[in-house]
mmCIF file of N, CA and C and ligand atoms in Angstrom:
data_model
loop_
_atom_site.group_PDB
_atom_site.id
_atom_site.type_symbol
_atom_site.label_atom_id
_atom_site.label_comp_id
_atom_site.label_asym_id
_atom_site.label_seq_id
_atom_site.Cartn_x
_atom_site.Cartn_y
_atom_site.Cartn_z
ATOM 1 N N UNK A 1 -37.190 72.397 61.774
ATOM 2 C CA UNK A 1 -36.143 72.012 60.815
ATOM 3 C C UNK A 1 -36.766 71.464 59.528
ATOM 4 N N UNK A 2 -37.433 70.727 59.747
ATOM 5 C CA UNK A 2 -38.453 69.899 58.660
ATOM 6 C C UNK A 2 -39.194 70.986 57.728
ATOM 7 N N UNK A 3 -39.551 71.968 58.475
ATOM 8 C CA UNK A 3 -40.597 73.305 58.186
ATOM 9 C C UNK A 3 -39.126 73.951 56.631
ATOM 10 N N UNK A 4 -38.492 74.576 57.639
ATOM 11 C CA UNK A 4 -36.618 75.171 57.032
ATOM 12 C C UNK A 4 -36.636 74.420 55.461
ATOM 13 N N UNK A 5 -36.813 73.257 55.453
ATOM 14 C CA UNK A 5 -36.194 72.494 54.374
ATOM 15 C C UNK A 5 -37.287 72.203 53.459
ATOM 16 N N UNK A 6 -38.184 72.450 53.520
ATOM 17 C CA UNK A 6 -39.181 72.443 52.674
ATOM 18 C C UNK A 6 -39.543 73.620 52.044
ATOM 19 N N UNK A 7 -38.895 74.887 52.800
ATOM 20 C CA UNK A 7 -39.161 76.275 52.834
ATOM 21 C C UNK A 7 -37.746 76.119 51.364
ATOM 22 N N UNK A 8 -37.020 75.635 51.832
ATOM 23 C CA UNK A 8 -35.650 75.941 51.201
ATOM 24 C C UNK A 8 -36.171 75.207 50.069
ATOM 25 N N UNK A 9 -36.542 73.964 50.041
ATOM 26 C CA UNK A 9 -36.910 73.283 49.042
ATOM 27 C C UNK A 9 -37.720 74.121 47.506
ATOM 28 N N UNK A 10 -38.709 74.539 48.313
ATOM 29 C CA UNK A 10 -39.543 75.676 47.193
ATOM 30 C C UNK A 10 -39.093 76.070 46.694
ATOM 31 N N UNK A 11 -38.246 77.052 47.640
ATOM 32 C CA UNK A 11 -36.881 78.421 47.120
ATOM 33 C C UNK A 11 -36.119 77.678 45.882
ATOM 34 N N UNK A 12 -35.262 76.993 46.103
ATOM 35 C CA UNK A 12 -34.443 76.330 45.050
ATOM 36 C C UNK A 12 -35.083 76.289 43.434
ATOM 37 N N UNK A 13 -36.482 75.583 43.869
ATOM 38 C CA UNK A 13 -37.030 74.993 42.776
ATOM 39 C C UNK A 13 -37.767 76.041 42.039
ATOM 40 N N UNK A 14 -37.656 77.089 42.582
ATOM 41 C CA UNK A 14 -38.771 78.356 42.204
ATOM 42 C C UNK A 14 -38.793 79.123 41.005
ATOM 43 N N UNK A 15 -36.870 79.057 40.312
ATOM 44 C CA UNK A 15 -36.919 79.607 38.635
ATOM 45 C C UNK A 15 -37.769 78.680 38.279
ATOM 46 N N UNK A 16 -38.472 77.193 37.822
ATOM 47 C CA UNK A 16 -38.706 76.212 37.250
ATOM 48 C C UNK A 16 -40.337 77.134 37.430
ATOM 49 N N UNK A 17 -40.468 76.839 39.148
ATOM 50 C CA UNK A 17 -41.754 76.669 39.189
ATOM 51 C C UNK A 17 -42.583 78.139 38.614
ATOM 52 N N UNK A 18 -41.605 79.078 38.844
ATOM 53 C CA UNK A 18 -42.766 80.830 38.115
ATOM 54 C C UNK A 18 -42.996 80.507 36.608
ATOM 55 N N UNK A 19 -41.772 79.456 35.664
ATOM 56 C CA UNK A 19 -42.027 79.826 34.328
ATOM 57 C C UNK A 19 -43.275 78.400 34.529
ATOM 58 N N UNK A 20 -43.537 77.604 34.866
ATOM 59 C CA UNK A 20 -45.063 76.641 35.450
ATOM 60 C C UNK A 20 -45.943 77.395 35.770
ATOM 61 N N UNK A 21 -45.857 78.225 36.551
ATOM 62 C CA UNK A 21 -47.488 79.091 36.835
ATOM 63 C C UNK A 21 -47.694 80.315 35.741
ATOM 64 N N UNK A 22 -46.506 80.574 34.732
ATOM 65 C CA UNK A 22 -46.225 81.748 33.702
ATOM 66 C C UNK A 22 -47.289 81.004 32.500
ATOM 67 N N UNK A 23 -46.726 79.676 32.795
ATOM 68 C CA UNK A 23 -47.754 78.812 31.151
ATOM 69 C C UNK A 23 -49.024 78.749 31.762
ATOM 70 N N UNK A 24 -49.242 78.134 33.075
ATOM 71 C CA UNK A 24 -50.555 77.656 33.756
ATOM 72 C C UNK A 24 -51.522 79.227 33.185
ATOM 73 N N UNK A 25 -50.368 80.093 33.972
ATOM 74 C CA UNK A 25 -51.247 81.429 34.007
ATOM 75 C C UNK A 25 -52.081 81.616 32.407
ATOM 76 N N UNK A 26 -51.390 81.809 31.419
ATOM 77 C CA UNK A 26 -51.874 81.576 30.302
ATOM 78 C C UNK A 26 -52.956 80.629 30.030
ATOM 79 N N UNK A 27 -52.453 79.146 30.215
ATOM 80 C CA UNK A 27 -53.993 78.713 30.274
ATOM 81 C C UNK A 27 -54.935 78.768 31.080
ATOM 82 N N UNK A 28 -55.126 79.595 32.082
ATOM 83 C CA UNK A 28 -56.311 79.972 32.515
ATOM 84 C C UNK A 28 -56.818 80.941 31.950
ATOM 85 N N UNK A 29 -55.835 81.505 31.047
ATOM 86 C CA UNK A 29 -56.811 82.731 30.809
ATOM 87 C C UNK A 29 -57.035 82.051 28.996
ATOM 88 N N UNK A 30 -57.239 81.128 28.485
ATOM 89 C CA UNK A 30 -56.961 80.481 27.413
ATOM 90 C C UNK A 30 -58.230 79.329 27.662
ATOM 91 N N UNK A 31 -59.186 79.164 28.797
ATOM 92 C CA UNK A 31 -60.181 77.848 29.082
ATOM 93 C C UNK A 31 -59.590 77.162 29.492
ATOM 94 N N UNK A 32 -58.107 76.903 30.318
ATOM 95 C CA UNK A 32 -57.574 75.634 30.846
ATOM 96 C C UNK A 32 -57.819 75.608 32.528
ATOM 97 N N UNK A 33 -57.684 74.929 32.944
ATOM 98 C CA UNK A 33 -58.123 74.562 34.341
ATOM 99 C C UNK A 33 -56.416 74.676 35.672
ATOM 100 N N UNK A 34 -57.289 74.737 36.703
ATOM 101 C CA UNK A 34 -55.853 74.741 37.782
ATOM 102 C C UNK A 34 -56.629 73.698 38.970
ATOM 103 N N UNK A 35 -55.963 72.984 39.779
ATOM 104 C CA UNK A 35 -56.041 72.090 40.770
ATOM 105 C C UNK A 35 -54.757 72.013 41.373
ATOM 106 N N UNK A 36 -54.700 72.129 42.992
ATOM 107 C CA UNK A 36 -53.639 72.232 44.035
ATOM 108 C C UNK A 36 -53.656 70.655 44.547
ATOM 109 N N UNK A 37 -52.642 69.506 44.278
ATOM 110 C CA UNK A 37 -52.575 68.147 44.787
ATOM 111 C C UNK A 37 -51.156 68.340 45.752
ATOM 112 N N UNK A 38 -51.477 68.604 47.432
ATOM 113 C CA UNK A 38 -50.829 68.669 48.158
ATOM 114 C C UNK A 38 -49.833 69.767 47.651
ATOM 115 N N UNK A 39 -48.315 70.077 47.721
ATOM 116 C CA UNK A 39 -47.700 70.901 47.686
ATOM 117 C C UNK A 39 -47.560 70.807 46.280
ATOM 118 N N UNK A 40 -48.510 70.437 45.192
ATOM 119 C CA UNK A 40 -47.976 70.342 43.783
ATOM 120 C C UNK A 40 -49.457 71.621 43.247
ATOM 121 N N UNK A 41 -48.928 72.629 42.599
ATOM 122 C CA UNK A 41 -50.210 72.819 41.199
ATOM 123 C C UNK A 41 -50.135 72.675 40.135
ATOM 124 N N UNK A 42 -51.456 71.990 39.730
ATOM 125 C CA UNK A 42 -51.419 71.574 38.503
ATOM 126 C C UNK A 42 -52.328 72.352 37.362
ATOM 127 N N UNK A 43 -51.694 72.096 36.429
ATOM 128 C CA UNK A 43 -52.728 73.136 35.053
ATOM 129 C C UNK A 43 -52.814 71.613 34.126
ATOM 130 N N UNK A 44 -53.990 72.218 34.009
ATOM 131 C CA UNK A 44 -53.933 71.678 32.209
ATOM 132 C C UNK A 44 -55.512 72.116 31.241
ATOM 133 N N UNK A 45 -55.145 71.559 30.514
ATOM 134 C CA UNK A 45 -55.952 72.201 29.546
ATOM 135 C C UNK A 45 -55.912 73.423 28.915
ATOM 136 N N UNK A 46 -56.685 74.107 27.928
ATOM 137 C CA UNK A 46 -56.667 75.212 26.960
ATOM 138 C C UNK A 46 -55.243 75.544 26.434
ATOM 139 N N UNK A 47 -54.495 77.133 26.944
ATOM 140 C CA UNK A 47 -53.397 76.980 26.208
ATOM 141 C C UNK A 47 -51.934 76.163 26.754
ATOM 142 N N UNK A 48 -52.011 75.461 27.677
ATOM 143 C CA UNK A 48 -51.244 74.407 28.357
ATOM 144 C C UNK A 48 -51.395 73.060 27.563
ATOM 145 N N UNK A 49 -52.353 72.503 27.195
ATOM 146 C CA UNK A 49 -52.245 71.627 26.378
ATOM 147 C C UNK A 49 -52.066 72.121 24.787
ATOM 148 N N UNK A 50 -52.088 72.879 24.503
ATOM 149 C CA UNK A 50 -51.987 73.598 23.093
ATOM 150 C C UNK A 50 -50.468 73.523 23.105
ATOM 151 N N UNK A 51 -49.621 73.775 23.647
ATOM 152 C CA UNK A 51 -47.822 74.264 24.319
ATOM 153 C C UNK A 51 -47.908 72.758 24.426
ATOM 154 N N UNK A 52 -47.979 71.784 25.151
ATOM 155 C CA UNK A 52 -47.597 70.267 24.982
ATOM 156 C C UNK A 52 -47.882 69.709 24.100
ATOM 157 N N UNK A 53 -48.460 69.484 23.384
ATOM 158 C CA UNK A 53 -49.010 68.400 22.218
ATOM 159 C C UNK A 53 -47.877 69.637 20.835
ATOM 160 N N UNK A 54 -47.568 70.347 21.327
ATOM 161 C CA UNK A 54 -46.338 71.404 19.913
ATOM 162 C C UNK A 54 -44.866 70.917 20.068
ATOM 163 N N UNK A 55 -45.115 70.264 21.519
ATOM 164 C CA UNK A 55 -43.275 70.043 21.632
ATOM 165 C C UNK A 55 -43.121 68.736 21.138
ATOM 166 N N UNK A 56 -41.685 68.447 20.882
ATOM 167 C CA UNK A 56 -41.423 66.996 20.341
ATOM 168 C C UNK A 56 -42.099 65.839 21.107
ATOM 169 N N UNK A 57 -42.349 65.163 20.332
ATOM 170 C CA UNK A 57 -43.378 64.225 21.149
ATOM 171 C C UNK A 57 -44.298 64.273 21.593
ATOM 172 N N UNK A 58 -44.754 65.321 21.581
ATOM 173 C CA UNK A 58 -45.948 66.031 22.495
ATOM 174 C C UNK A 58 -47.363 65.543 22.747
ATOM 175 N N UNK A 59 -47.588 64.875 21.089
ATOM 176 C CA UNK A 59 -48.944 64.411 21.186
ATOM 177 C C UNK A 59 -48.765 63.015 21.988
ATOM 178 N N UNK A 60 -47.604 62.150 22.588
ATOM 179 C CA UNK A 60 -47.773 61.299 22.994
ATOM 180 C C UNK A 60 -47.366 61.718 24.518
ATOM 181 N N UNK A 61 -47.003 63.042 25.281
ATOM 182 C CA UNK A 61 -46.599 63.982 26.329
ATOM 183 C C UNK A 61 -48.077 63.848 26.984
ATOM 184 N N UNK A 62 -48.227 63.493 28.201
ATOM 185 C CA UNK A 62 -49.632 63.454 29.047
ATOM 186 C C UNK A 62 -49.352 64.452 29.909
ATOM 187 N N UNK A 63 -48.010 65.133 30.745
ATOM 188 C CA UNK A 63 -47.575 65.812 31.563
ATOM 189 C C UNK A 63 -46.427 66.136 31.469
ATOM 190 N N UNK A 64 -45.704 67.480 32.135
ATOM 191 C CA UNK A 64 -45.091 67.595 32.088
ATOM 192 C C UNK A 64 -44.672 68.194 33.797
ATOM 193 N N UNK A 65 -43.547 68.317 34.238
ATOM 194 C CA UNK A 65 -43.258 69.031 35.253
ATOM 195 C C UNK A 65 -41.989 70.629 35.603
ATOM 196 N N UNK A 66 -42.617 71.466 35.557
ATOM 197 C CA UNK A 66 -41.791 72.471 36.267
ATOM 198 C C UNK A 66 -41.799 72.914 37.498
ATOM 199 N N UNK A 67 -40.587 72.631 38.081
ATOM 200 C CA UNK A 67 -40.819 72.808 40.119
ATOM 201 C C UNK A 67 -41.723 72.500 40.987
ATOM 202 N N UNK A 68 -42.460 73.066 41.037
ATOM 203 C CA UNK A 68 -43.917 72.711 41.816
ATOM 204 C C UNK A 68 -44.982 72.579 41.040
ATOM 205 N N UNK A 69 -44.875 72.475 39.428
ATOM 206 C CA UNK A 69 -46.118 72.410 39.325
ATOM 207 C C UNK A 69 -45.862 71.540 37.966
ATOM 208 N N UNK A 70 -47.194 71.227 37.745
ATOM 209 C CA UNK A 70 -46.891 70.094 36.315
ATOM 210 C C UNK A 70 -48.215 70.446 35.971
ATOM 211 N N UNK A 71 -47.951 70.625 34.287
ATOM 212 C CA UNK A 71 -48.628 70.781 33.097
ATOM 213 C C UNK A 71 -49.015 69.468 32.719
ATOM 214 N N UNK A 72 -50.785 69.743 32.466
ATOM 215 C CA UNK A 72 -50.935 68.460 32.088
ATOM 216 C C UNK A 72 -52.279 68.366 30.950
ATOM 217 N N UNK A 73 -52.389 67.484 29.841
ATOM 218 C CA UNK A 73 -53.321 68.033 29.075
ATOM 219 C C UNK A 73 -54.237 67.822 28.947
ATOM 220 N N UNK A 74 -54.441 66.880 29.966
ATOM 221 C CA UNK A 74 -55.918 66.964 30.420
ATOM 222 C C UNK A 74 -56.384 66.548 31.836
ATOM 223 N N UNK A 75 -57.411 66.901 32.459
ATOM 224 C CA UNK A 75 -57.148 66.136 34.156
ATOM 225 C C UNK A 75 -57.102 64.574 34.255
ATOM 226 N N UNK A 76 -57.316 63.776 33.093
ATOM 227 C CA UNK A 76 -57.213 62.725 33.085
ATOM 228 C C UNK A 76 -55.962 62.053 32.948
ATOM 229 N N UNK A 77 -55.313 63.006 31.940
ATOM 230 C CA UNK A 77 -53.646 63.015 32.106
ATOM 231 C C UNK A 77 -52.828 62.890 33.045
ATOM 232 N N UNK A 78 -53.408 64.272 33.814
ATOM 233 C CA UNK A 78 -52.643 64.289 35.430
ATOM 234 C C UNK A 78 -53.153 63.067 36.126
ATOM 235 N N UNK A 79 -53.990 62.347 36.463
ATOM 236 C CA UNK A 79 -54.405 61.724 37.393
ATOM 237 C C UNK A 79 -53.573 60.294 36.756
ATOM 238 N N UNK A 80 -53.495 59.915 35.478
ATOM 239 C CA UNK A 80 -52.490 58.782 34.925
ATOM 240 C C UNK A 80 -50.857 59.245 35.422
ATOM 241 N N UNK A 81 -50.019 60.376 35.194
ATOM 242 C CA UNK A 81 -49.204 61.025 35.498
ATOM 243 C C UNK A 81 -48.716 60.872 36.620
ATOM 244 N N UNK A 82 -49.626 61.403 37.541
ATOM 245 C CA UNK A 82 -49.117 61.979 38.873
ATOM 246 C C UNK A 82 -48.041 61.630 39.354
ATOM 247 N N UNK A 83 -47.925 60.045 40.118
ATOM 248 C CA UNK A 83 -46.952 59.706 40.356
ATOM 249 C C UNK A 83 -45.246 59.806 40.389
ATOM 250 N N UNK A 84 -45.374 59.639 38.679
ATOM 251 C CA UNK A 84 -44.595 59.549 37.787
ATOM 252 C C UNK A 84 -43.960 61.425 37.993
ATOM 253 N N UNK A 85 -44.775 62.347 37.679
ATOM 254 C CA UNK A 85 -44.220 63.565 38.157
ATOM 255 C C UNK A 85 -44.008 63.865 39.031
ATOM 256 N N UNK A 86 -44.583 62.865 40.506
ATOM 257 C CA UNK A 86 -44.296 63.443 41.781
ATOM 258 C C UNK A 86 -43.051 63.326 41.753
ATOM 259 N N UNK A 87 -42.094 62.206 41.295
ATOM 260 C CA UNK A 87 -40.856 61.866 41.230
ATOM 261 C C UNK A 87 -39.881 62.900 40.368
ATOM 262 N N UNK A 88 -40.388 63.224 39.643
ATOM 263 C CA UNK A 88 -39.427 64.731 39.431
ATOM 264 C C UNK A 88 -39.552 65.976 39.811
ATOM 265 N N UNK A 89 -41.084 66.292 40.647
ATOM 266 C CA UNK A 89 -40.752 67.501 41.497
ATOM 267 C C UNK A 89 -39.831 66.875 42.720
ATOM 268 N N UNK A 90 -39.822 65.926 43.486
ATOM 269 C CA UNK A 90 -38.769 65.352 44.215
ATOM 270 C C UNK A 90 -37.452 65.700 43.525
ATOM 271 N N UNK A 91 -36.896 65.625 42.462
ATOM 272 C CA UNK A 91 -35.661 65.662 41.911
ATOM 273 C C UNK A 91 -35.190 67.259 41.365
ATOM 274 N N UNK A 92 -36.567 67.765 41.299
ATOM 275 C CA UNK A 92 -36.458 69.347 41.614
ATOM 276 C C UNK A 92 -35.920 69.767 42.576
ATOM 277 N N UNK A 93 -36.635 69.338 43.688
ATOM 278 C CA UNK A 93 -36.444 69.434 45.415
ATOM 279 C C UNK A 93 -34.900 69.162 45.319
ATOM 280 N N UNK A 94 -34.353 68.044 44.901
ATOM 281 C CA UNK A 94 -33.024 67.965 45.184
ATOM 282 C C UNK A 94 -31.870 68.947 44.076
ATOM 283 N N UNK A 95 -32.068 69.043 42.793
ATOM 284 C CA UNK A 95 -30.954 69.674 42.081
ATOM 285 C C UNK A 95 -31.616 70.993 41.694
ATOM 286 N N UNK A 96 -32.443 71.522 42.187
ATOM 287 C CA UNK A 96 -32.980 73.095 42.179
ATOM 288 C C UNK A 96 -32.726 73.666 40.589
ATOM 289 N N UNK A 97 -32.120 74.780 40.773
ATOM 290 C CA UNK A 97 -31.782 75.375 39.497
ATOM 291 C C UNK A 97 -30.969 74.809 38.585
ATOM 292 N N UNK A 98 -30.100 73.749 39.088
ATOM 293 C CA UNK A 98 -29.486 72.582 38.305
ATOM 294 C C UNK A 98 -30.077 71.884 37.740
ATOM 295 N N UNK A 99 -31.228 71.190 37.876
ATOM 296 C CA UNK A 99 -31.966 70.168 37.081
ATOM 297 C C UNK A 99 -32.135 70.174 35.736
ATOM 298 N N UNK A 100 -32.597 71.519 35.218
ATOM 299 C CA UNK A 100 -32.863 71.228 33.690
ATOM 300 C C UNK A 100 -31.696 71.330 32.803
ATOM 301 N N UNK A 101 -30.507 72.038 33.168
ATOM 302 C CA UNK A 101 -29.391 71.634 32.803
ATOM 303 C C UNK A 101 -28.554 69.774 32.435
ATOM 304 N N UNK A 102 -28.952 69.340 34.077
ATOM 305 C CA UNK A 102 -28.293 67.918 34.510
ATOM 306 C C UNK A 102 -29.530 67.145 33.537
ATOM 307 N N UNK A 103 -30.357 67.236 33.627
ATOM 308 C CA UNK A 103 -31.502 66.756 32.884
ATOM 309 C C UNK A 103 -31.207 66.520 30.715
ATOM 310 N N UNK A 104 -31.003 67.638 30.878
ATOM 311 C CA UNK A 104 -30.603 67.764 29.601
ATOM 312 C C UNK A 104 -29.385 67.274 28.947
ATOM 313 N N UNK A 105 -28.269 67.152 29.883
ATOM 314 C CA UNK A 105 -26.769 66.963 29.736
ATOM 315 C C UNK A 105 -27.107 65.519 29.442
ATOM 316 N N UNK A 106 -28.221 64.484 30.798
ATOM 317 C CA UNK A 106 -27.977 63.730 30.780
ATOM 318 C C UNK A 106 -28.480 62.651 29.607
ATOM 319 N N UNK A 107 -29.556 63.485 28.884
ATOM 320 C CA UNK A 107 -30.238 63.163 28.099
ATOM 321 C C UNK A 107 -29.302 63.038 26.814
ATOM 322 N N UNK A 108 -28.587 64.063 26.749
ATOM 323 C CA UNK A 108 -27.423 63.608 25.527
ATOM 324 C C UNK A 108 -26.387 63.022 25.617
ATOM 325 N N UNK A 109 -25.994 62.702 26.887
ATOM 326 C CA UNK A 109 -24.871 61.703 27.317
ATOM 327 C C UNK A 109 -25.376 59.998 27.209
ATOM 328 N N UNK A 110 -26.534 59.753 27.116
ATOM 329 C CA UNK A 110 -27.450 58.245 26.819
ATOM 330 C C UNK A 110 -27.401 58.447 25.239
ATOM 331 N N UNK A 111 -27.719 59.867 24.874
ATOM 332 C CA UNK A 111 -27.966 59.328 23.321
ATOM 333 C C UNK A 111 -26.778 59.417 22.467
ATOM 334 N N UNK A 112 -25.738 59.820 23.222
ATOM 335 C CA UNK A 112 -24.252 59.617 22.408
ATOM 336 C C UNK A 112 -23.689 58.293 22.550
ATOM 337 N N UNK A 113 -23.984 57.747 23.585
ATOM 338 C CA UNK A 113 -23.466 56.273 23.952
ATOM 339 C C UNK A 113 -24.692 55.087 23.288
ATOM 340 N N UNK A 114 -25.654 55.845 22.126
ATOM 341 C CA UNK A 114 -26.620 55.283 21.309
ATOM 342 C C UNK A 114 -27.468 54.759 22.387
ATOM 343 N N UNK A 115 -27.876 55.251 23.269
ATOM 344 C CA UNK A 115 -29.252 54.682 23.925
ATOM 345 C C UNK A 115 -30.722 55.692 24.036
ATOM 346 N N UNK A 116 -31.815 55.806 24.255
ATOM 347 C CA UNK A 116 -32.655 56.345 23.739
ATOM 348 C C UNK A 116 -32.806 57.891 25.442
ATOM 349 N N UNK A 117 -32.554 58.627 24.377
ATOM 350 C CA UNK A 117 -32.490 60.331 24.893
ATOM 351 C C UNK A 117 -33.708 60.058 26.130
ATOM 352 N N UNK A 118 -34.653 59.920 26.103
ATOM 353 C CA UNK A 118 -35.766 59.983 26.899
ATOM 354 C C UNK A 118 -35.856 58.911 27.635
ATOM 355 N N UNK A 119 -35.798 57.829 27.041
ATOM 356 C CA UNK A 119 -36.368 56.331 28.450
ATOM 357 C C UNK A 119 -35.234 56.125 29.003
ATOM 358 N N UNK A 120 -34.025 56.326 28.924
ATOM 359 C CA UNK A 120 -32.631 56.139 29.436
ATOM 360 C C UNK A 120 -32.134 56.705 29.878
ATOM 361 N N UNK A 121 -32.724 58.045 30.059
ATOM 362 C CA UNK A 121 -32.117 59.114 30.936
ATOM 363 C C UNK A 121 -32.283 58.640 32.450
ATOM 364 N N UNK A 122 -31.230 58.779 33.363
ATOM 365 C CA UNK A 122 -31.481 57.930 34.346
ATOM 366 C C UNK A 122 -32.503 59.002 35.323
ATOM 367 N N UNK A 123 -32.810 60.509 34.702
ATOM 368 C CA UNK A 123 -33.893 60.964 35.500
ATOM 369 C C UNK A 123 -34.823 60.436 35.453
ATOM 370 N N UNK A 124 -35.568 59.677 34.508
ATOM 371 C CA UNK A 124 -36.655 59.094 33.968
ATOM 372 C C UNK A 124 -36.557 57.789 34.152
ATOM 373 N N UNK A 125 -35.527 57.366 34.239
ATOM 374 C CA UNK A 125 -35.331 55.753 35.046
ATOM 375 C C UNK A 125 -36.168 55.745 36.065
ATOM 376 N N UNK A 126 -35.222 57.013 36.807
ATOM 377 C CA UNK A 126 -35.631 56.682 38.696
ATOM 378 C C UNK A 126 -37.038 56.882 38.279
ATOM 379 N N UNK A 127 -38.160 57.601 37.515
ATOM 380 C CA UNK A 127 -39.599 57.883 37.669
ATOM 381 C C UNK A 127 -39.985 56.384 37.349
ATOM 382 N N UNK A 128 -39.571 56.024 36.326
ATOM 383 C CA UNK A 128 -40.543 54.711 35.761
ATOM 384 C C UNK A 128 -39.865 53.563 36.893
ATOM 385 N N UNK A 129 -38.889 53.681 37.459
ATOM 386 C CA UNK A 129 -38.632 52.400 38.337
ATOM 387 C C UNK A 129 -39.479 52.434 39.841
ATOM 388 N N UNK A 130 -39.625 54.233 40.124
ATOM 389 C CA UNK A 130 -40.587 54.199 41.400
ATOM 390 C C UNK A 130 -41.564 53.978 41.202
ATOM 391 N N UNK A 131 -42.192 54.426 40.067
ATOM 392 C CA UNK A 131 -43.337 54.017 40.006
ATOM 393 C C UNK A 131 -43.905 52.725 38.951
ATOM 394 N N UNK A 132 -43.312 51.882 39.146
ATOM 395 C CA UNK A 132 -43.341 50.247 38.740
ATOM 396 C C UNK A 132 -43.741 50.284 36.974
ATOM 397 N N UNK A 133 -43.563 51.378 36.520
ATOM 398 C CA UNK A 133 -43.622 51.263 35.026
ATOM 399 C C UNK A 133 -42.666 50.796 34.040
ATOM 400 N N UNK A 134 -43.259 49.888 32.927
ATOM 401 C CA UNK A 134 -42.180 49.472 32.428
ATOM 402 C C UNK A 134 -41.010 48.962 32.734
HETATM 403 ZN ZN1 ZN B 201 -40.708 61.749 33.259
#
């Protein structure tokens, strides 16, 4: 049963996680690196960090997460990170193909009620409250 739901778990999360191994894939072939941390893979470097440090915020972006895997821009990044992303591939695990939608919705529902799009999103709550940040 345990096996079933972890199986299912993947499945769900799996649009997220192909366009994660679609960028990873790129930066490997770009000088960036890959490392497997338990059921997570991780990229970073070459054109994976080139794609983070372009998006808003980016140069202050250490990681990022899609499904099973998180982009990160440097291995030093990931290893500060980890945590913090394990908690949203968990939230992958739970709202599957829903997440970046609910993610996004929720992100403009904090910043219409004037609170800050990113630290107030309560997806990013639950990360920084599990993992004792801030
Ligand atoms: Zn986060």
């Amino acid at each position: 049963m345990q096996r079933l739901l972890r199986i299912l778990a993947f499945a769900w999360a799996s649009p997220y996680t192909l366009v994660g191994l679609a960028v990873g894939g790129v930066g490997l072939l770009t000088g960036g690196c890959v490392q497997r941390r338990g059921r997570i893979v991780e990229f970073h470097g070459g054109g994976v960090r080139w794609l983070i440090t372009r998006l808003p915020n980016g140069q202050f972006t250490l990681a990022l997460t899609l499904g099973h895997t998180v982009l990160g821009q440097t291995a030093a990044a990931l290893d500060i990170a980890r945590d913090h992303e394990l908690v949203h591939v968990r939230q992958y695990e739970r709202w599957g193909i829903f997440f970046g939608p609910a993610y996004v919705l929720a992100s403009l529902g904090v910043w219409l009620s004037g609170r800050r799009a990113y630290r107030d999103n309560p997806f990013e709550r639950e990360a920084y409250d599990e993992t004792g940040d801030d």
